[in-house]
Amino acid sequence: MTPSDFSTLRDLLRYAVTRFNRAGLCFGHGSSNAFDEAAYLLLHTLALPLDQLDPFLDARLLPEEVAALLAVIERRAVERVPAAYITREAWLGSYRFYVDERVIVPRSFIAELIPGQFAQWLADPDAVENILDLCTGSGCLPVLLADAFPNAHIDAVDISPDALAVARRNVDDYQLRDRVTLLESDLYVQLPSRKYDLIISNPPYVNAESMARLPAEYRQEPQIALAGGSDGMDLVRRIVAGAA
């Protein structure tokens, strides 16, 4: 098909969904299906509100807009680039974070527990003053922690200086530099001597067999942030042992 075959957003959306399904894409970096992924990419590319698809479906598109949308669709379908890397953003709830290929796309279930202050495990969440986030990646969890625990300071640790550069951008975007300290360390090795009231981590946990079978989208993420050894538990064991 050529750009002249498309005149409205509805045309491009229908094409994108079919293109994604036929390409056998793997979802899981913010969307769970071809329709949601296509809608997100198209709305983002046009700088339209991400939660308002219907009002724009029959809007007439300029030729340059059609060309831009087709380029995004093809990049996702052919190169298998995760949508978050294309748009340079990822969402956890209502929080927007900058992401690029230096970090994995945020998708931690821990994010769903943070607003409740881990009440099932913490006797007094309001007494939490020092929090440690190991393997912080993009720095999304410290941002959420700072909101949920307003009296706490968070040390956010990663072994990758590239990941910490992304985390710095997100910490600064939320004006949290005075409450979140970013530290380059192999887990606890280079950390200052300090007691923490809460330690969280979303470490690499993919076992070797699963790593060998990762879909193309996941192979574009930093492997150091995914590979957890033969059984996926290498870093988990170190984290638990070091927390004792």
XYZ file of N, CA and C in Angstrom:
732
model
N 0.840 -1.195 0.000
C 0.000 0.000 0.000
C 0.880 1.252 0.000
N 0.328 2.344 -0.524
C 1.063 3.602 -0.616
C 0.404 4.642 0.279
N 1.114 5.723 0.612
C 0.524 6.760 1.458
C -0.797 7.297 0.932
N -0.987 7.313 -0.369
C -2.231 7.841 -0.937
C -3.438 6.963 -0.629
N -3.202 5.743 -0.147
C -4.307 4.851 0.203
C -4.925 5.191 1.553
N -4.320 6.114 2.284
C -4.786 6.436 3.633
C -5.173 7.910 3.708
N -6.313 8.181 4.301
C -6.735 9.575 4.434
C -7.100 9.946 5.863
N -7.471 8.977 6.699
C -7.882 9.276 8.071
C -7.089 8.427 9.066
N -7.199 8.819 10.324
C -6.560 8.046 11.380
C -7.163 6.648 11.460
N -8.446 6.548 11.194
C -9.099 5.237 11.199
C -8.448 4.300 10.171
N -8.142 4.844 8.997
C -7.486 4.041 7.960
C -6.149 3.498 8.459
N -5.366 4.377 9.069
C -4.039 3.968 9.547
C -4.145 3.002 10.715
N -5.130 3.211 11.574
C -5.293 2.317 12.718
C -5.646 0.906 12.252
N -6.572 0.819 11.325
C -6.962 -0.495 10.798
C -5.761 -1.188 10.152
N -5.002 -0.426 9.389
C -3.824 -0.991 8.731
C -2.789 -1.451 9.757
N -2.552 -0.621 10.776
C -1.528 -0.944 11.771
C -1.877 -2.208 12.544
N -3.135 -2.345 12.934
C -3.542 -3.530 13.692
C -3.327 -4.790 12.855
N -3.747 -4.741 11.602
C -3.542 -5.891 10.714
C -2.056 -6.168 10.508
N -1.294 -5.113 10.309
C 0.154 -5.257 10.077
C 0.827 -5.892 11.290
N 0.472 -5.443 12.471
C 1.088 -5.970 13.684
C 0.712 -7.430 13.909
N -0.559 -7.749 13.692
C -0.992 -9.135 13.896
C -0.317 -10.079 12.904
N -0.233 -9.668 11.662
C 0.397 -10.524 10.652
C 1.897 -10.666 10.879
N 2.491 -9.658 11.481
C 3.933 -9.712 11.756
C 4.246 -10.582 12.967
N 3.216 -10.965 13.716
C 3.428 -11.812 14.888
C 4.200 -11.126 15.990
N 3.905 -9.845 16.209
C 4.636 -9.091 17.214
C 4.361 -9.621 18.615
N 5.313 -9.380 19.498
C 5.154 -9.709 20.909
C 4.886 -8.417 21.668
N 3.853 -8.428 22.493
C 3.501 -7.240 23.265
C 3.869 -7.448 24.735
N 3.771 -6.408 25.515
C 4.123 -6.518 26.923
C 4.975 -5.370 27.422
N 5.233 -4.392 26.557
C 5.994 -3.209 26.950
C 5.064 -2.005 27.089
N 3.912 -2.231 27.680
C 2.950 -1.154 27.859
C 1.593 -1.483 27.298
N 1.536 -2.303 26.270
C 0.281 -2.745 25.665
C 0.258 -4.267 25.634
N -0.951 -4.819 25.593
C -1.081 -6.278 25.597
C -1.643 -6.824 24.297
N -1.937 -5.938 23.333
C -2.530 -6.400 22.079
C -2.235 -5.399 20.970
N -2.490 -5.826 19.736
C -2.145 -5.013 18.567
C -2.944 -3.720 18.506
N -4.216 -3.761 18.882
C -5.046 -2.561 18.785
C -4.533 -1.471 19.723
N -4.335 -1.814 20.993
C -3.875 -0.809 21.952
C -2.501 -0.266 21.570
N -1.633 -1.148 21.098
C -0.293 -0.715 20.700
C -0.366 0.248 19.514
N -1.179 -0.085 18.532
C -1.307 0.769 17.355
C -1.901 2.123 17.722
N -2.959 2.105 18.530
C -3.597 3.362 18.927
C -2.611 4.258 19.666
N -1.858 3.673 20.576
C -0.875 4.448 21.334
C 0.176 5.064 20.418
N 0.742 4.269 19.534
C 1.793 4.778 18.652
C 1.284 5.877 17.726
N 0.085 5.699 17.194
C -0.453 6.698 16.269
C -0.773 7.995 16.990
N -1.422 7.909 18.143
C -1.763 9.119 18.888
C -0.503 9.841 19.354
N 0.470 9.104 19.814
C 1.710 9.734 20.270
C 2.416 10.434 19.116
N 2.477 9.793 17.972
C 3.165 10.377 16.821
C 2.513 11.682 16.383
N 1.195 11.758 16.521
C 0.462 12.963 16.136
C 0.344 13.969 17.274
N 0.960 13.662 18.425
C 0.903 14.539 19.601
C -0.530 14.792 20.045
N -1.346 13.752 19.985
C -2.740 13.828 20.420
C -2.878 13.192 21.798
N -3.927 13.549 22.553
C -4.131 12.941 23.875
C -4.234 11.423 23.765
N -3.506 10.729 24.603
C -3.443 9.274 24.499
C -4.734 8.591 24.917
N -5.589 9.300 25.628
C -6.843 8.705 26.092
C -8.054 9.186 25.289
N -7.802 9.767 24.116
C -8.913 10.298 23.316
C -8.764 9.864 21.859
N -9.047 8.617 21.604
C -8.934 8.100 20.243
C -10.154 8.442 19.391
N -11.338 8.169 19.908
C -12.564 8.280 19.105
C -12.763 9.640 18.436
N -12.527 10.771 19.130
C -12.780 12.064 18.481
C -11.919 12.330 17.247
N -10.826 11.602 17.097
C -9.892 11.885 16.010
C -9.891 10.822 14.915
N -10.697 9.780 15.071
C -10.630 8.664 14.131
C -10.882 9.076 12.686
N -11.797 10.003 12.476
C -12.146 10.386 11.108
C -11.541 11.722 10.689
N -10.568 12.174 11.460
C -9.869 13.404 11.083
C -9.025 13.159 9.835
N -9.045 14.117 8.915
C -8.254 13.997 7.689
C -6.787 14.266 8.011
N -5.935 13.439 7.487
C -4.510 13.552 7.764
C -3.774 14.229 6.619
N -2.779 15.024 6.975
C -1.911 15.628 5.977
C -0.969 14.563 5.414
N -0.493 14.743 4.198
C 0.427 13.752 3.611
C 1.646 13.479 4.479
N 2.193 14.530 5.087
C 3.375 14.321 5.926
C 3.026 13.550 7.204
N 1.794 13.707 7.688
C 1.366 12.937 8.855
C 1.222 11.456 8.502
N 0.651 11.185 7.343
C 0.524 9.797 6.886
C 1.903 9.156 6.766
N 2.848 9.885 6.189
C 4.200 9.352 6.014
C 4.847 9.052 7.364
N 4.672 9.955 8.325
C 5.256 9.750 9.653
C 4.643 8.538 10.346
N 3.336 8.382 10.222
C 2.658 7.250 10.854
C 3.075 5.926 10.219
N 3.177 5.902 8.910
C 3.603 4.677 8.233
C 5.027 4.290 8.633
N 5.882 5.277 8.818
C 7.260 4.992 9.226
C 7.297 4.348 10.611
N 6.466 4.853 11.516
C 6.408 4.287 12.867
C 5.859 2.866 12.829
N 4.804 2.663 12.057
C 4.209 1.325 11.940
C 5.234 0.328 11.411
N 5.959 0.714 10.377
C 6.931 -0.200 9.791
C 8.106 -0.463 10.735
N 8.515 0.549 11.469
C 9.615 0.328 12.413
C 9.215 -0.689 13.475
N 7.986 -0.561 13.960
C 7.512 -1.517 14.971
C 7.363 -2.916 14.380
N 6.841 -3.006 13.164
C 6.545 -4.309 12.567
C 7.785 -5.010 12.036
N 8.693 -4.262 11.443
C 9.852 -4.876 10.790
C 11.034 -5.009 11.743
N 11.360 -3.934 12.442
C 12.524 -3.954 13.327
C 12.205 -4.537 14.693
N 10.933 -4.681 15.004
C 10.459 -5.233 16.278
C 10.924 -4.384 17.465
N 11.044 -3.087 17.251
C 11.439 -2.178 18.321
C 10.268 -2.010 19.284
N 10.470 -2.196 20.579
C 9.383 -1.967 21.530
C 8.821 -0.555 21.399
N 7.526 -0.432 21.572
C 6.876 0.868 21.405
C 7.503 1.933 22.291
N 7.878 1.562 23.503
C 8.445 2.542 24.431
C 9.761 3.119 23.923
N 10.534 2.331 23.199
C 11.777 2.851 22.632
C 11.498 3.781 21.452
N 10.417 3.542 20.753
C 10.048 4.422 19.643
C 9.582 5.774 20.165
N 8.750 5.756 21.205
C 8.174 6.999 21.726
C 9.049 7.659 22.782
N 10.043 6.909 23.273
C 10.922 7.401 24.335
C 10.144 7.698 25.622
N 9.138 6.880 25.900
C 8.411 7.054 27.148
C 7.758 5.740 27.558
N 7.547 5.601 28.869
C 6.803 4.473 29.414
C 5.967 4.991 30.573
N 4.854 4.339 30.808
C 3.929 4.773 31.845
C 3.784 3.700 32.909
N 3.817 4.121 34.166
C 3.415 3.283 35.290
C 2.298 4.032 35.994
N 1.071 3.557 35.827
C -0.071 4.309 36.326
C -0.136 5.657 35.636
N -0.202 6.712 36.425
C -0.284 8.066 35.865
C 1.082 8.727 35.729
N 2.141 7.981 35.975
C 3.493 8.530 35.928
C 4.143 8.223 34.579
N 4.657 9.269 33.965
C 5.366 9.111 32.697
C 6.864 9.123 32.956
N 7.585 8.197 32.319
C 9.030 8.115 32.479
C 9.720 8.100 31.126
N 10.869 8.758 31.077
C 11.709 8.682 29.883
C 12.411 7.331 29.867
N 12.436 6.685 28.702
C 13.194 5.439 28.542
C 13.873 5.437 27.178
N 14.974 4.726 27.096
C 15.606 4.428 25.813
C 16.318 3.087 25.941
N 17.117 2.742 24.948
C 17.707 1.409 24.896
C 18.735 1.132 25.989
N 19.036 2.108 26.814
C 19.979 1.886 27.919
C 19.331 1.188 29.110
N 18.001 1.112 29.119
C 17.280 0.500 30.241
C 16.175 -0.400 29.707
N 15.750 -1.369 30.529
C 14.574 -2.137 30.143
C 13.342 -1.256 30.304
N 12.302 -1.599 29.587
C 11.051 -0.851 29.678
C 10.392 -1.170 31.019
N 10.056 -0.163 31.826
C 9.459 -0.426 33.145
C 8.163 -1.222 33.026
N 8.052 -2.268 33.848
C 6.839 -3.082 33.874
C 6.763 -3.880 35.173
N 7.315 -3.331 36.242
C 7.413 -4.053 37.503
C 6.078 -4.092 38.231
N 5.701 -5.279 38.699
C 4.502 -5.403 39.521
C 4.691 -4.734 40.885
N 5.935 -4.484 41.262
C 6.188 -3.776 42.517
C 5.518 -2.412 42.495
N 5.434 -1.812 41.318
C 4.818 -0.489 41.201
C 3.376 -0.494 41.694
N 2.695 -1.623 41.568
C 1.312 -1.710 42.016
C 1.203 -1.786 43.534
N 2.277 -2.189 44.206
C 2.268 -2.311 45.663
C 2.675 -1.022 46.365
N 3.436 -0.188 45.685
C 4.003 0.994 46.330
C 2.943 1.955 46.865
N 1.879 2.281 46.126
C 0.898 3.227 46.678
C 0.288 2.769 47.999
N 0.216 1.474 48.226
C -0.315 0.951 49.484
C 0.714 0.855 50.584
N 1.917 1.362 50.342
C 3.010 1.423 51.322
C 3.386 0.047 51.876
N 3.190 -0.997 51.112
C 3.553 -2.346 51.563
C 2.979 -2.635 52.944
N 1.725 -2.214 53.144
C 1.102 -2.279 54.467
C 1.043 -3.697 55.030
N 1.031 -4.695 54.144
C 0.994 -6.080 54.620
C 2.289 -6.496 55.297
N 3.377 -5.805 54.993
C 4.686 -6.206 55.497
C 5.323 -5.180 56.434
N 4.888 -3.938 56.368
C 5.475 -2.895 57.207
C 4.544 -2.579 58.369
N 5.071 -2.672 59.585
C 4.245 -2.404 60.762
C 3.818 -0.942 60.817
N 4.725 -0.041 60.431
C 4.424 1.394 60.482
C 5.037 2.079 59.263
N 4.318 2.107 58.147
C 4.869 2.725 56.929
C 5.298 4.173 57.118
N 4.613 4.900 57.994
C 4.945 6.310 58.189
C 6.293 6.495 58.882
N 6.806 5.423 59.484
C 8.093 5.518 60.175
C 9.274 5.226 59.253
N 8.998 4.882 58.011
C 10.069 4.559 57.065
C 10.843 5.827 56.697
N 12.152 5.797 56.927
C 12.990 6.961 56.649
C 14.035 6.704 55.568
N 14.513 5.471 55.465
C 15.554 5.143 54.492
C 15.141 3.926 53.674
N 15.140 4.092 52.345
C 14.728 3.029 51.430
C 15.858 2.777 50.439
N 16.058 1.516 50.115
C 17.057 1.130 49.120
C 16.365 0.432 47.956
N 16.632 0.916 46.745
C 16.137 0.265 45.524
C 17.336 -0.264 44.755
N 17.464 -1.576 44.701
C 18.563 -2.209 43.976
C 18.144 -2.520 42.547
N 19.072 -2.380 41.607
C 18.783 -2.588 40.177
C 17.718 -1.596 39.716
N 17.957 -0.329 39.961
C 16.928 0.688 39.752
C 16.587 0.930 38.290
N 17.525 0.657 37.366
C 17.223 0.851 35.949
C 16.871 2.288 35.634
N 15.677 2.507 35.136
C 15.238 3.843 34.718
C 14.911 4.764 35.883
N 14.932 4.240 37.098
C 14.633 5.076 38.253
C 13.159 5.303 38.496
N 12.317 4.500 37.888
C 10.879 4.720 38.041
C 10.394 4.390 39.450
N 10.904 3.316 40.042
C 10.423 2.926 41.368
C 10.795 3.946 42.444
N 11.997 4.523 42.449
C 12.275 5.574 43.428
C 11.334 6.771 43.326
N 10.927 7.113 42.127
C 9.973 8.215 41.970
C 8.649 7.865 42.639
N 8.172 6.647 42.414
C 6.932 6.212 43.047
C 7.092 6.115 44.559
N 8.245 5.638 45.007
C 8.498 5.525 46.440
C 8.508 6.889 47.118
N 9.090 7.877 46.468
C 9.148 9.218 47.045
C 7.758 9.789 47.254
N 6.838 9.441 46.377
C 5.462 9.911 46.513
C 4.736 9.165 47.629
N 4.951 7.854 47.709
C 4.238 7.033 48.690
C 4.795 7.188 50.099
N 6.080 7.489 50.205
C 6.735 7.641 51.509
C 7.340 9.043 51.595
N 6.523 10.050 51.899
C 6.983 11.445 51.825
C 8.080 11.801 52.819
N 8.284 10.979 53.855
C 9.314 11.278 54.846
C 10.608 10.511 54.605
N 10.665 9.753 53.528
C 11.800 8.861 53.299
C 12.792 9.425 52.292
N 14.055 9.010 52.471
C 15.088 9.237 51.464
C 15.368 7.902 50.793
N 15.575 7.934 49.478
C 15.757 6.707 48.715
C 17.144 6.682 48.096
N 17.881 5.599 48.337
C 19.115 5.317 47.608
C 18.765 4.374 46.464
N 19.049 4.780 45.240
C 18.726 3.985 44.048
C 20.027 3.516 43.408
N 20.185 2.207 43.281
C 21.467 1.607 42.910
C 21.360 0.855 41.592
N 22.394 1.002 40.762
C 22.503 0.181 39.561
C 23.974 0.016 39.222
N 24.297 -1.106 38.613
C 25.681 -1.360 38.204
C 26.013 -0.661 36.889
N 24.978 -0.252 36.154
C 25.166 0.333 34.825
C 25.154 1.857 34.874
N 26.263 2.510 34.501
C 26.246 3.974 34.434
C 25.271 4.494 33.383
N 25.061 3.736 32.327
C 24.086 4.152 31.314
C 22.679 4.185 31.899
N 22.327 3.161 32.654
C 21.009 3.141 33.284
C 20.862 4.296 34.262
N 21.907 4.579 35.010
C 21.835 5.666 35.984
C 21.666 7.021 35.307
N 22.184 7.175 34.104
C 21.977 8.423 33.363
C 20.503 8.611 33.026
N 19.834 7.523 32.666
C 18.395 7.595 32.411
C 17.652 7.865 33.715
N 18.052 7.180 34.779
C 17.412 7.396 36.076
C 17.560 8.847 36.519
N 18.729 9.438 36.283
C 18.939 10.843 36.647
C 17.934 11.741 35.942
N 17.698 11.472 34.690
C 16.739 12.289 33.946
C 15.344 12.189 34.563
N 14.932 10.990 34.934
C 13.600 10.827 35.510
C 13.502 11.426 36.906
N 14.540 11.252 37.700
C 14.554 11.867 39.031
C 14.474 13.381 38.912
N 15.210 13.943 37.975
C 15.180 15.390 37.776
C 13.839 15.858 37.227
N 13.235 15.065 36.344
C 11.929 15.446 35.798
C 10.892 15.613 36.901
N 11.013 14.813 37.950
C 10.068 14.894 39.069
C 10.623 15.709 40.237
N 11.722 16.412 39.996
C 12.323 17.326 40.974
C 12.567 16.636 42.315
N 13.230 15.483 42.240
C 13.453 14.676 43.441
C 14.930 14.501 43.769
N 15.778 15.351 43.241
C 17.216 15.171 43.456
C 17.576 15.242 44.938
N 16.818 15.993 45.728
C 17.122 16.108 47.153
C 16.629 14.916 47.958
N 15.838 14.041 47.331
C 15.285 12.899 48.068
C 15.727 11.555 47.509
N 16.276 11.543 46.310
C 16.728 10.298 45.688
C 18.210 10.432 45.346
N 19.018 9.547 45.909
C 20.449 9.510 45.615
C 20.733 8.334 44.696
N 21.344 8.602 43.559
C 21.680 7.559 42.592
C 23.116 7.105 42.820
N 23.302 5.788 42.911
C 24.606 5.229 43.242
C 24.978 4.120 42.266
N 26.192 4.181 41.734
C 26.690 3.101 40.887
C 27.352 2.058 41.774
N 26.778 0.860 41.785
C 27.296 -0.187 42.660
C 26.821 -1.548 42.180
N 27.637 -2.561 42.430
C 27.247 -3.950 42.204
C 26.486 -4.403 43.450
N 25.185 -4.185 43.437
C 24.329 -4.403 44.607
C 24.888 -3.626 45.800
N 25.258 -4.326 46.890
C 25.662 -3.635 48.114
C 27.139 -3.243 48.138
N 27.925 -3.678 47.165
C 29.387 -3.630 47.271
C 29.914 -2.229 47.548
N 29.464 -1.234 46.772
C 29.995 0.120 46.930
C 29.083 1.029 47.757
N 28.134 0.466 48.464
C 27.194 1.291 49.217
C 27.805 1.784 50.521
N 27.389 2.971 50.974
C 27.809 3.426 52.299
C 27.179 2.544 53.370
N 27.796 2.515 54.521
C 27.256 1.729 55.635
C 26.008 2.431 56.166
N 24.867 1.796 55.946
C 23.609 2.429 56.353
C 22.552 1.353 56.552
N 21.705 1.553 57.534
C 20.576 0.661 57.758
C 19.368 1.188 56.987
N 18.659 0.277 56.348
C 17.481 0.659 55.575
C 16.222 0.072 56.211
N 15.171 0.866 56.193
C 13.882 0.400 56.701
C 13.164 -0.473 55.683
N 13.497 -0.273 54.412
C 12.835 -1.016 53.342
C 13.815 -1.198 52.190
N 13.933 -2.422 51.706
C 14.747 -2.717 50.527
C 13.848 -3.345 49.476
N 13.853 -2.776 48.280
C 13.093 -3.359 47.179
C 14.037 -3.585 46.001
N 13.619 -4.437 45.093
C 14.425 -4.678 43.893
C 13.588 -5.384 42.843
N 13.812 -4.995 41.606
C 13.290 -5.743 40.461
C 14.516 -6.219 39.674
N 15.169 -7.282 40.158
C 16.457 -7.692 39.592
C 16.294 -8.526 38.335
N 17.383 -8.773 37.628
C 17.336 -9.734 36.521
C 16.887 -11.097 37.053
N 15.895 -11.693 36.406
C 15.365 -12.958 36.932
C 15.040 -13.972 35.827
N 15.422 -13.700 34.606
C 15.123 -14.618 33.504
C 16.178 -15.722 33.481
N 15.742 -16.969 33.495
C 16.704 -18.075 33.495
C 17.310 -18.272 32.106
N 18.380 -19.058 32.063
C 19.150 -19.206 30.821
C 18.318 -19.792 29.695
N 17.481 -20.766 29.999
C 16.650 -21.376 28.964
C 15.686 -20.362 28.369
N 15.067 -19.550 29.225
C 14.124 -18.541 28.740
C 14.840 -17.431 27.985
N 16.054 -17.077 28.422
C 16.821 -16.058 27.717
C 17.063 -16.468 26.276
N 17.305 -17.735 26.049
C 17.588 -18.221 24.695
C 16.363 -18.171 23.799
N 15.175 -18.048 24.414
C 13.936 -18.056 23.638
C 13.201 -16.722 23.684
N 13.866 -15.681 24.112
C 13.201 -14.384 24.220
C 12.724 -13.894 22.856
N 11.524 -13.311 22.795
C 11.071 -12.688 21.548
C 11.998 -11.545 21.143
N 11.922 -11.167 19.884
C 12.829 -10.146 19.351
C 12.736 -8.840 20.119
N 11.520 -8.469 20.551
C 11.355 -7.208 21.277
C 12.190 -7.189 22.550
N 12.187 -8.296 23.277
C 12.908 -8.350 24.546
C 14.413 -8.465 24.343
N 14.827 -8.957 23.200
C 16.262 -9.035 22.928
C 16.857 -7.662 22.634
N 16.020 -6.655 22.444
C 16.520 -5.300 22.223
C 16.773 -4.569 23.535
N 16.363 -5.171 24.642
C 16.615 -4.576 25.949
C 18.002 -4.997 26.446
N 18.588 -4.230 27.380
C 19.901 -4.602 27.917
C 19.842 -5.986 28.567
N 20.636 -6.893 28.063
C 20.586 -8.261 28.581
C 21.031 -8.347 30.034
N 21.885 -7.429 30.465
C 22.338 -7.425 31.850
C 21.178 -7.200 32.812
N 20.120 -6.563 32.323
C 18.959 -6.285 33.167
C 17.945 -7.420 33.163
N 18.193 -8.446 32.366
C 17.253 -9.561 32.251
C 17.842 -10.882 32.735
N 19.082 -11.167 32.362
C 19.666 -12.491 32.585
C 19.973 -12.732 34.058
N 19.332 -13.759 34.605
C 19.508 -14.078 36.017
C 20.258 -15.365 36.281
N 21.011 -15.855 35.296
C 21.765 -17.081 35.490
C 20.976 -18.316 35.109
N 21.527 -19.466 35.404
C 20.931 -20.725 34.947
C 19.506 -20.914 35.431
N 19.226 -20.530 36.670
C 17.869 -20.684 37.202
C 17.162 -19.355 37.411
N 17.787 -18.260 36.994
C 17.181 -16.944 37.131
C 17.295 -16.335 38.513
N 17.997 -16.990 39.423
C 18.009 -16.566 40.820
C 19.362 -16.043 41.296
N 20.314 -15.861 40.410
C 21.656 -15.460 40.838
C 21.641 -14.188 41.681
N 21.040 -13.131 41.165
C 21.030 -11.873 41.905
C 20.055 -11.905 43.069
N 18.980 -12.646 42.932
C 18.014 -12.743 44.029
C 18.693 -13.304 45.275
N 19.490 -14.349 45.102
C 20.188 -14.936 46.248
C 21.154 -13.935 46.883
N 21.861 -13.172 46.048
C 22.799 -12.187 46.590
C 22.068 -11.071 47.326
N 20.933 -10.658 46.787
C 20.164 -9.586 47.425
C 19.666 -10.026 48.791
N 19.113 -11.217 48.864
C 18.585 -11.721 50.135
C 19.708 -11.905 51.147
N 20.825 -12.465 50.703
C 21.947 -12.681 51.619
C 22.502 -11.360 52.142
N 22.604 -10.370 51.277
C 23.167 -9.088 51.683
C 22.255 -8.268 52.559
N 20.967 -8.556 52.522
C 20.004 -7.796 53.317
C 19.940 -8.277 54.756
N 20.509 -9.436 55.020
C 20.402 -10.025 56.361
C 21.167 -9.191 57.396
